[in-house]
Amino acid sequence: MDGTSFGRYRLQELIGEGGMGKVHKAYDTLTDRIVALKVLHEHTAADPGFRERFRREAHAAARLSEPHVVPIHHYGEIEGRLYLDMRLIEGTDLKTLLARHGPMPPVVAVSVVEQVAAALDAAHAAGLVHRDVKPSNMLVSARDFVYLIDFGIARSTQDKGLTSTGATIGTFHYMAPERFTTGQGDARSDVYALACVLHECLTGAHPYPGDSLEQQISGHLTAAPPRPSQVRPGVPAGFDQVIAQGMAKSPDDRYFTAGGLAAAAERALTTEPRPNAATTVVIGPGTARTALIGGPPQPHSLPTAMLHQGMDTTAQPGGDAEASALTPARRASTKRKACLLAAAVAVAAAGAVAVGYAPVDAPPPTTPANARPADALEPVRPTPTWSATHTPAPPSAPAGTRPTNPTRQSDPVPAPGGLPPSAAPDDPYFDDPYYADPHSDSYYPE
């Protein structure tokens, strides 16, 4: 279909493909803009039940206004093919980043989880369950922003009769036990999957990494939740309880919300503060910036150091940024504290795309937030590693003994200035008047 017309769209390159269909970069001739167009496989439109579920879910997802949820411009059917018209987002998925650079510093992992949790809670409040929460469905873009993508297989909590195609949807590494035993799942299944992702971000390993599907399924059904502090030295022990409750076998024993999981993960950071050391990076000719680097060296040095604070980072001249386009997610780092996830996509001389994380606890830059970055970013040290620091916040409640089993607790209450981060999103498109009213008639042409 590349290079051809599809209704009012002119299809350009293929930028993604999955079990449900393909995602193209496309030009919308009606609105004169470049979009991400997801075209589902032809057989899906032939199933009346699936067509109805698609219509309901697309309508519900299009109404979500959460900043980390990629807006759906339009949806429908053209030439017997169902489609979703979405905002085109450039970035790199979390699975790729973890494969390149290994496990994250805990503070960076928490930043990712907070943003995804905000998107999930918004979807759950609207009656949608994602059902496929995993690193490859988390898109890291510029300006410290993470999106939860691909709501194309999300299911309404009211659609009890439309589950024939949904029972096997999902990835075994992140599927909750009830998905295997009953084929059903609700918002708490997404919380379980997000806890699995948190474990992978912290350790670089799946919670139950068996070589066979049978081993993976058995782990989810019978094995105790893993302890990340034992899997990877340096992970604060407080994360053991977060994973234990987030991955509890019974849905009733888990956190009530994804935000509850994220808030607990945030609190786990304060259990083992580490000393800080300073390093300096040069941003363009003659402009130096100091960042705080804490903790022991992390595995896998970055090919390019991307240390920035609230900067608009784009692909460097001379190469193509990795582009992906899909659907939802959201965040809360900058308003909570100066704990930033730097996700800049740049092309190295050999043509490889380098994306780096470096949350820092440093004063805001004097450069305006919307200023474009300099063309070059050179680290003083040639091969820096993933690094981050965390300044412990005062506990919101008196410290107590953490339970050592996944017995159900109430979701932690975020400290002032913490979750939820909806008041002032750092969406890269937030100030663009073109996206100011995502629910206007012109934005969703019928």
Short mmCIF file of C-alpha atoms in Angstrom, two decimals:
data_model
loop_
_atom_site.label_atom_id
_atom_site.label_comp_id
_atom_site.label_asym_id
_atom_site.label_seq_id
_atom_site.Cartn_x
_atom_site.Cartn_y
_atom_site.Cartn_z
CA MET A 1 0.00 0.00 0.00
CA ASP A 2 3.02 2.32 0.23
CA GLY A 3 2.90 5.23 -2.18
CA THR A 4 -0.78 4.71 -2.89
CA SER A 5 -3.96 6.54 -1.99
CA PHE A 6 -6.23 5.26 0.75
CA GLY A 7 -9.36 7.36 0.69
CA ARG A 8 -8.33 10.90 1.60
CA TYR A 9 -4.87 9.74 2.72
CA ARG A 10 -1.66 9.35 0.75
CA LEU A 11 0.34 6.55 2.31
CA GLN A 12 4.05 7.09 2.79
CA GLU A 13 6.54 4.79 4.51
CA LEU A 14 5.60 1.91 6.78
CA ILE A 15 6.57 2.77 10.36
CA GLY A 16 5.10 -0.10 12.35
CA GLU A 17 3.46 -3.50 12.02
CA GLY A 18 1.74 -5.81 14.49
CA GLY A 19 -0.78 -8.58 14.76
CA MET A 20 -3.72 -6.26 14.18
CA GLY A 21 -2.43 -4.28 11.21
CA LYS A 22 0.13 -1.81 9.90
CA VAL A 23 0.96 1.79 10.77
CA HIS A 24 1.91 4.15 7.96
CA LYS A 25 3.17 7.68 7.91
CA ALA A 26 0.51 9.33 5.76
CA TYR A 27 -0.56 12.69 4.41
CA ASP A 28 -4.17 13.71 5.15
CA THR A 29 -5.31 15.71 2.14
CA LEU A 30 -8.37 17.05 3.96
CA THR A 31 -6.55 18.56 6.95
CA ASP A 32 -3.19 19.12 5.20
CA ARG A 33 -1.09 17.36 7.83
CA ILE A 34 1.14 14.33 8.28
CA VAL A 35 -0.38 11.67 10.52
CA ALA A 36 0.14 8.13 11.71
CA LEU A 37 -2.45 5.95 10.00
CA LYS A 38 -3.12 2.51 11.44
CA VAL A 39 -4.82 0.28 8.89
CA LEU A 40 -6.17 -2.97 10.30
CA HIS A 41 -6.00 -6.26 8.47
CA GLU A 42 -8.79 -6.82 5.99
CA HIS A 43 -10.31 -9.79 7.81
CA THR A 44 -11.08 -7.69 10.90
CA ALA A 45 -13.72 -5.67 9.05
CA ALA A 46 -15.45 -8.90 8.04
CA ASP A 47 -16.18 -9.74 11.70
CA PRO A 48 -19.31 -7.83 12.83
CA GLY A 49 -18.42 -8.30 16.50
CA PHE A 50 -14.92 -6.95 16.03
CA ARG A 51 -16.20 -4.01 13.97
CA GLU A 52 -18.54 -3.04 16.80
CA ARG A 53 -15.82 -3.37 19.42
CA PHE A 54 -13.44 -1.33 17.28
CA ARG A 55 -16.00 1.45 16.93
CA ARG A 56 -16.67 1.59 20.66
CA GLU A 57 -13.02 1.52 21.71
CA ALA A 58 -11.86 4.01 19.10
CA HIS A 59 -14.61 6.39 20.17
CA ALA A 60 -13.68 6.04 23.84
CA ALA A 61 -9.94 6.37 23.20
CA ALA A 62 -10.50 9.46 21.03
CA ARG A 63 -12.19 11.18 23.94
CA LEU A 64 -9.23 10.71 26.29
CA SER A 65 -7.50 14.03 26.98
CA GLU A 66 -4.61 12.65 29.06
CA PRO A 67 -1.35 14.23 27.82
CA HIS A 68 0.42 10.87 27.46
CA VAL A 69 -2.35 9.48 25.28
CA VAL A 70 -1.69 10.14 21.60
CA PRO A 71 -4.75 11.89 20.15
CA ILE A 72 -6.92 10.01 17.66
CA HIS A 73 -7.97 12.43 14.94
CA HIS A 74 -10.43 10.19 13.16
CA TYR A 75 -11.44 6.56 12.71
CA GLY A 76 -13.70 4.58 10.44
CA GLU A 77 -13.65 2.32 7.40
CA ILE A 78 -12.31 2.90 3.89
CA GLU A 79 -12.45 0.37 1.08
CA GLY A 80 -13.40 -2.39 3.51
CA ARG A 81 -10.48 -1.65 5.88
CA LEU A 82 -10.81 -0.28 9.41
CA TYR A 83 -8.40 2.52 10.27
CA LEU A 84 -7.25 4.94 12.99
CA ASP A 85 -5.84 8.39 12.17
CA MET A 86 -3.47 9.48 14.98
CA ARG A 87 -0.87 12.12 15.74
CA LEU A 88 2.55 11.17 14.40
CA ILE A 89 5.09 10.93 17.23
CA GLU A 90 8.83 10.55 16.69
CA GLY A 91 10.67 8.52 19.26
CA THR A 92 12.05 5.15 20.26
CA ASP A 93 10.23 2.40 22.09
CA LEU A 94 11.36 1.36 25.55
CA LYS A 95 12.10 -2.22 24.50
CA THR A 96 14.72 -0.95 22.05
CA LEU A 97 16.27 1.34 24.66
CA LEU A 98 16.53 -1.43 27.25
CA ALA A 99 18.11 -3.75 24.68
CA ARG A 100 20.70 -1.09 23.83
CA HIS A 101 21.58 0.26 27.23
CA GLY A 102 20.54 -2.32 29.78
CA PRO A 103 18.67 -1.67 33.05
CA MET A 104 17.86 1.87 34.15
CA PRO A 105 18.82 3.70 37.31
CA PRO A 106 15.83 3.35 39.67
CA VAL A 107 14.94 7.04 39.47
CA VAL A 108 14.65 6.84 35.68
CA ALA A 109 12.57 3.66 35.86
CA VAL A 110 10.17 5.39 38.25
CA SER A 111 9.84 8.36 35.90
CA VAL A 112 8.80 6.05 33.06
CA VAL A 113 6.32 4.15 35.23
CA GLU A 114 4.74 7.35 36.54
CA GLN A 115 4.02 8.57 33.04
CA VAL A 116 2.59 5.28 31.83
CA ALA A 117 0.54 4.97 35.02
CA ALA A 118 -1.08 8.34 34.38
CA ALA A 119 -2.16 7.19 30.92
CA LEU A 120 -3.51 3.90 32.26
CA ASP A 121 -5.51 5.54 35.03
CA ALA A 122 -7.12 7.89 32.51
CA ALA A 123 -8.05 4.96 30.28
CA HIS A 124 -9.36 2.93 33.22
CA ALA A 125 -11.50 5.85 34.36
CA ALA A 126 -13.02 5.88 30.88
CA GLY A 127 -13.79 2.15 31.10
CA LEU A 128 -10.94 0.96 28.88
CA VAL A 129 -8.42 -1.78 29.66
CA HIS A 130 -5.23 -1.71 27.60
CA ARG A 131 -4.39 -5.45 27.88
CA ASP A 132 -0.96 -5.21 26.24
CA VAL A 133 1.18 -3.08 28.56
CA LYS A 134 4.82 -3.80 27.68
CA PRO A 135 8.03 -1.90 26.83
CA SER A 136 7.50 -2.07 23.08
CA ASN A 137 4.23 -0.19 23.58
CA MET A 138 5.94 2.66 25.45
CA LEU A 139 7.33 5.34 23.18
CA VAL A 140 10.03 7.67 24.49
CA SER A 141 10.10 10.98 22.65
CA ALA A 142 11.84 14.32 23.08
CA ARG A 143 11.51 16.58 26.12
CA ASP A 144 11.40 13.78 28.67
CA PHE A 145 8.05 12.51 27.43
CA VAL A 146 6.73 8.91 27.42
CA TYR A 147 3.62 7.75 25.62
CA LEU A 148 1.72 4.51 26.17
CA ILE A 149 0.88 3.46 22.64
CA ASP A 150 -1.33 1.05 20.76
CA PHE A 151 -4.77 1.07 22.29
CA GLY A 152 -5.90 -0.80 19.18
CA ILE A 153 -6.57 -3.94 21.20
CA ALA A 154 -7.91 -2.20 24.28
CA ARG A 155 -11.21 -3.56 25.52
CA SER A 156 -14.11 -1.81 27.15
CA THR A 157 -14.90 -3.09 30.64
CA GLN A 158 -18.53 -3.36 29.51
CA ASP A 159 -17.83 -5.58 26.50
CA LYS A 160 -18.45 -8.96 28.12
CA GLY A 161 -19.67 -10.51 24.89
CA LEU A 162 -16.87 -9.31 22.63
CA THR A 163 -13.95 -11.30 23.99
CA SER A 164 -13.43 -13.96 21.33
CA THR A 165 -10.45 -12.15 19.80
CA GLY A 166 -9.27 -10.63 23.05
CA ALA A 167 -8.61 -13.76 25.13
CA THR A 168 -5.18 -14.37 23.59
CA ILE A 169 -4.14 -10.76 23.10
CA GLY A 170 -1.12 -9.72 25.09
CA THR A 171 2.50 -10.79 25.66
CA PHE A 172 3.15 -13.68 28.04
CA HIS A 173 6.02 -11.96 29.86
CA TYR A 174 3.58 -9.35 31.20
CA MET A 175 0.24 -11.15 31.45
CA ALA A 176 -1.52 -11.40 34.80
CA PRO A 177 -2.46 -14.86 36.16
CA GLU A 178 -6.19 -14.32 35.59
CA ARG A 179 -5.55 -13.80 31.91
CA PHE A 180 -4.34 -17.40 31.73
CA THR A 181 -6.97 -18.97 33.96
CA THR A 182 -10.16 -17.18 32.90
CA GLY A 183 -9.17 -15.30 29.75
CA GLN A 184 -10.53 -12.17 31.41
CA GLY A 185 -8.84 -9.13 32.84
CA ASP A 186 -9.63 -5.68 34.16
CA ALA A 187 -7.68 -2.59 35.19
CA ARG A 188 -5.81 -4.63 37.80
CA SER A 189 -4.39 -6.79 35.01
CA ASP A 190 -2.82 -3.66 33.54
CA VAL A 191 -1.40 -2.81 36.98
CA TYR A 192 0.21 -6.27 37.08
CA ALA A 193 1.72 -5.76 33.63
CA LEU A 194 3.08 -2.35 34.64
CA ALA A 195 4.74 -3.93 37.68
CA CYS A 196 6.39 -6.43 35.33
CA VAL A 197 7.67 -3.54 33.23
CA LEU A 198 9.02 -1.79 36.34
CA HIS A 199 10.92 -4.97 37.25
CA GLU A 200 12.41 -5.13 33.76
CA CYS A 201 13.45 -1.47 33.84
CA LEU A 202 15.16 -1.98 37.20
CA THR A 203 16.90 -5.27 36.43
CA GLY A 204 17.00 -5.67 32.66
CA ALA A 205 15.25 -9.03 33.02
CA HIS A 206 11.70 -10.31 32.72
CA PRO A 207 10.10 -11.33 36.02
CA TYR A 208 9.74 -14.94 34.84
CA PRO A 209 12.28 -15.35 32.02
CA GLY A 210 11.71 -19.03 31.20
CA ASP A 211 12.90 -20.36 27.87
CA SER A 212 9.49 -21.82 27.06
CA LEU A 213 5.98 -20.45 27.15
CA GLU A 214 5.09 -23.14 29.67
CA GLN A 215 7.78 -21.88 32.07
CA GLN A 216 6.62 -18.30 31.70
CA ILE A 217 2.98 -19.19 32.30
CA SER A 218 3.89 -21.37 35.27
CA GLY A 219 5.85 -18.50 36.79
CA HIS A 220 2.92 -16.10 36.57
CA LEU A 221 0.55 -18.69 38.02
CA THR A 222 2.62 -20.24 40.83
CA ALA A 223 5.99 -18.58 41.48
CA ALA A 224 6.46 -15.86 44.08
CA PRO A 225 7.10 -12.37 42.65
CA PRO A 226 10.82 -11.80 42.14
CA ARG A 227 12.85 -9.45 44.33
CA PRO A 228 14.60 -6.91 42.09
CA SER A 229 17.15 -6.04 44.80
CA GLN A 230 18.35 -9.64 44.64
CA VAL A 231 18.35 -9.78 40.86
CA ARG A 232 20.45 -6.65 40.42
CA PRO A 233 22.74 -5.22 43.12
CA GLY A 234 22.11 -1.56 43.82
CA VAL A 235 18.33 -1.61 43.46
CA PRO A 236 16.83 -0.29 46.72
CA ALA A 237 15.21 -3.04 48.76
CA GLY A 238 11.99 -1.04 48.97
CA PHE A 239 11.22 -2.04 45.38
CA ASP A 240 10.85 -5.66 46.48
CA GLN A 241 7.57 -4.86 48.22
CA VAL A 242 6.39 -2.69 45.32
CA ILE A 243 6.86 -5.57 42.89
CA ALA A 244 5.38 -8.09 45.36
CA GLN A 245 2.14 -6.12 45.67
CA GLY A 246 1.98 -5.04 42.04
CA MET A 247 2.41 -8.65 40.91
CA ALA A 248 0.21 -10.28 43.55
CA LYS A 249 -1.51 -13.41 42.23
CA SER A 250 -4.93 -12.19 43.31
CA PRO A 251 -6.15 -8.98 41.65
CA ASP A 252 -7.66 -7.95 45.01
CA ASP A 253 -4.20 -7.88 46.59
CA ARG A 254 -2.70 -5.46 44.05
CA TYR A 255 -2.64 -1.68 44.04
CA PHE A 256 -6.07 -0.29 43.22
CA THR A 257 -4.66 1.96 40.50
CA ALA A 258 -1.59 2.27 38.31
CA GLY A 259 -0.93 5.59 40.01
CA GLY A 260 -0.84 3.76 43.35
CA LEU A 261 1.91 1.52 42.00
CA ALA A 262 3.84 4.53 40.70
CA ALA A 263 3.53 6.39 44.02
CA ALA A 264 4.81 3.34 45.90
CA ALA A 265 7.75 3.10 43.50
CA GLU A 266 8.51 6.77 44.12
CA ARG A 267 8.58 6.18 47.86
CA ALA A 268 10.91 3.20 47.40
CA LEU A 269 13.53 5.55 45.99
CA THR A 270 14.01 7.20 49.38
CA THR A 271 15.10 4.01 51.15
CA GLU A 272 18.71 4.13 50.00
CA PRO A 273 19.89 7.63 49.02
CA ARG A 274 23.27 7.74 47.35
CA PRO A 275 26.01 10.41 47.36
CA ASN A 276 26.25 12.65 44.33
CA ALA A 277 29.20 13.47 42.14
CA ALA A 278 29.35 16.14 39.49
CA THR A 279 30.23 15.82 35.83
CA THR A 280 30.15 18.40 33.09
CA VAL A 281 28.92 18.15 29.53
CA VAL A 282 29.44 20.67 26.76
CA ILE A 283 26.34 21.63 24.82
CA GLY A 284 27.48 23.26 21.63
CA PRO A 285 30.54 25.48 21.34
CA GLY A 286 31.65 26.94 24.66
CA THR A 287 28.49 26.18 26.64
CA ALA A 288 29.03 23.98 29.68
CA ARG A 289 26.47 22.40 31.97
CA THR A 290 27.01 20.43 35.15
CA ALA A 291 24.89 17.38 35.97
CA LEU A 292 24.80 15.32 39.14
CA ILE A 293 25.69 11.70 38.74
CA GLY A 294 25.04 9.27 41.59
CA GLY A 295 25.68 5.66 42.44
CA PRO A 296 28.09 3.08 41.05
CA PRO A 297 28.74 2.74 37.30
CA GLN A 298 25.82 1.23 35.40
CA PRO A 299 26.18 -1.46 32.72
CA HIS A 300 26.26 -0.56 29.01
CA SER A 301 27.76 2.80 28.21
CA LEU A 302 25.77 5.07 25.91
CA PRO A 303 27.08 5.67 22.41
CA THR A 304 26.22 9.34 22.80
CA ALA A 305 25.64 11.26 26.04
CA MET A 306 22.34 13.10 26.04
CA LEU A 307 22.22 15.11 29.25
CA HIS A 308 19.64 17.85 29.13
CA GLN A 309 17.09 19.49 31.31
CA GLY A 310 13.79 20.40 29.72
CA MET A 311 15.37 20.96 26.31
CA ASP A 312 13.69 20.36 22.98
CA THR A 313 15.94 17.68 21.48
CA THR A 314 15.61 16.71 17.85
CA ALA A 315 17.47 14.45 15.43
CA GLN A 316 20.90 15.72 14.49
CA PRO A 317 21.48 16.82 10.89
CA GLY A 318 22.69 14.11 8.59
CA GLY A 319 20.43 11.25 9.61
CA ASP A 320 16.87 10.12 10.14
CA ALA A 321 15.32 9.89 13.59
CA GLU A 322 13.58 6.67 14.44
CA ALA A 323 9.89 7.35 13.97
CA SER A 324 7.00 5.53 15.53
CA ALA A 325 3.40 6.50 15.77
CA LEU A 326 0.76 4.91 17.82
CA THR A 327 -1.48 5.71 20.72
CA PRO A 328 -1.66 6.73 24.52
CA ALA A 329 0.48 7.75 27.65
CA ARG A 330 1.41 10.57 30.16
CA ARG A 331 3.84 11.92 32.76
CA ALA A 332 4.70 13.76 35.93
CA SER A 333 8.41 14.14 36.40
CA THR A 334 9.18 17.82 36.01
CA LYS A 335 6.40 19.10 38.27
CA ARG A 336 7.22 16.54 40.94
CA LYS A 337 10.90 17.33 41.13
CA ALA A 338 13.88 17.89 38.93
CA CYS A 339 14.07 14.20 38.12
CA LEU A 340 14.15 14.03 34.35
CA LEU A 341 14.19 11.29 31.80
CA ALA A 342 16.25 12.55 28.86
CA ALA A 343 15.08 10.80 25.73
CA ALA A 344 16.81 12.50 22.84
CA VAL A 345 16.95 10.73 19.50
CA ALA A 346 20.15 11.56 17.58
CA VAL A 347 22.05 9.96 14.73
CA ALA A 348 25.67 9.08 15.22
CA ALA A 349 28.22 9.32 12.43
CA ALA A 350 27.81 5.66 11.56
CA GLY A 351 24.09 6.15 11.19
CA ALA A 352 23.02 4.58 14.48
CA VAL A 353 20.37 6.33 16.56
CA ALA A 354 21.49 7.14 20.10
CA VAL A 355 19.03 7.79 22.88
CA GLY A 356 20.19 8.63 26.38
CA TYR A 357 18.64 9.01 29.80
CA ALA A 358 20.04 11.34 32.43
CA PRO A 359 17.66 12.68 35.06
CA VAL A 360 19.45 15.31 37.09
CA ASP A 361 18.82 17.29 40.24
CA ALA A 362 20.12 20.65 39.07
CA PRO A 363 18.74 24.19 38.74
CA PRO A 364 16.61 24.85 35.64
CA PRO A 365 18.58 26.06 32.62
CA THR A 366 18.58 29.74 31.83
CA THR A 367 17.83 28.96 28.22
CA PRO A 368 14.10 29.31 27.43
CA ALA A 369 12.27 25.98 27.50
CA ASN A 370 11.31 26.27 23.83
CA ALA A 371 14.83 27.07 22.64
CA ARG A 372 16.27 24.63 20.13
CA PRO A 373 19.34 22.69 21.29
CA ALA A 374 22.77 23.29 19.90
CA ASP A 375 23.91 21.09 17.06
CA ALA A 376 26.43 19.19 19.17
CA LEU A 377 26.40 17.58 22.58
CA GLU A 378 29.78 16.39 23.74
CA PRO A 379 30.45 14.68 27.06
CA VAL A 380 33.64 15.53 28.89
CA ARG A 381 34.03 11.82 29.54
CA PRO A 382 33.98 9.91 26.23
CA THR A 383 31.83 6.94 27.24
CA PRO A 384 29.40 7.90 30.01
CA THR A 385 26.95 5.38 31.37
CA TRP A 386 23.31 5.63 32.33
CA SER A 387 23.29 7.68 35.47
CA ALA A 388 20.87 9.53 37.69
CA THR A 389 20.51 10.98 41.14
CA HIS A 390 17.64 11.33 43.50
CA THR A 391 17.17 13.88 46.24
CA PRO A 392 15.02 12.20 48.88
CA ALA A 393 11.80 14.01 49.61
CA PRO A 394 10.43 14.19 53.15
CA PRO A 395 8.26 11.12 53.79
CA SER A 396 4.55 11.77 53.60
CA ALA A 397 4.02 9.56 56.63
CA PRO A 398 6.18 8.31 59.52
CA ALA A 399 8.51 5.60 58.36
CA GLY A 400 7.46 2.14 59.36
CA THR A 401 8.42 -1.44 58.80
CA ARG A 402 7.77 -2.53 55.24
CA PRO A 403 5.86 -5.80 54.91
CA THR A 404 7.79 -8.69 53.45
CA ASN A 405 4.84 -10.32 51.71
CA PRO A 406 2.37 -9.13 49.08
CA THR A 407 -0.44 -8.60 51.58
CA ARG A 408 -2.78 -5.92 50.23
CA GLN A 409 -2.07 -2.36 51.35
CA SER A 410 -3.85 0.85 50.52
CA ASP A 411 -2.41 2.72 47.57
CA PRO A 412 0.13 5.29 48.77
CA VAL A 413 -1.05 8.88 48.75
CA PRO A 414 1.28 11.00 46.60
CA ALA A 415 3.19 13.70 48.44
CA PRO A 416 2.37 17.35 47.63
CA GLY A 417 3.66 18.19 44.19
CA GLY A 418 3.64 14.52 43.16
CA LEU A 419 1.14 12.45 41.24
CA PRO A 420 -1.13 13.11 39.54
CA PRO A 421 0.66 15.41 37.08
CA SER A 422 -2.32 16.56 35.06
CA ALA A 423 -2.19 20.25 36.03
CA ALA A 424 0.63 21.31 33.74
CA PRO A 425 1.62 18.60 31.26
CA ASP A 426 4.94 18.84 29.46
CA ASP A 427 3.48 17.50 26.24
CA PRO A 428 5.77 18.65 23.40
CA TYR A 429 2.62 19.64 21.49
CA PHE A 430 0.85 21.27 24.44
CA ASP A 431 1.39 24.86 23.30
CA ASP A 432 0.50 24.20 19.68
CA PRO A 433 -2.87 25.87 18.96
CA TYR A 434 -3.53 23.23 16.32
CA TYR A 435 -3.96 20.69 19.13
CA ALA A 436 -5.57 23.03 21.65
CA ASP A 437 -9.06 21.53 21.38
CA PRO A 438 -8.79 17.80 20.67
CA HIS A 439 -12.55 17.34 20.76
CA SER A 440 -13.61 20.10 18.37
CA ASP A 441 -15.57 19.18 15.27
CA SER A 442 -12.69 20.27 13.05
CA TYR A 443 -10.30 18.02 14.99
CA TYR A 444 -12.51 14.97 14.61
CA PRO A 445 -14.05 15.41 11.15
CA GLU A 446 -16.94 13.11 10.55
#
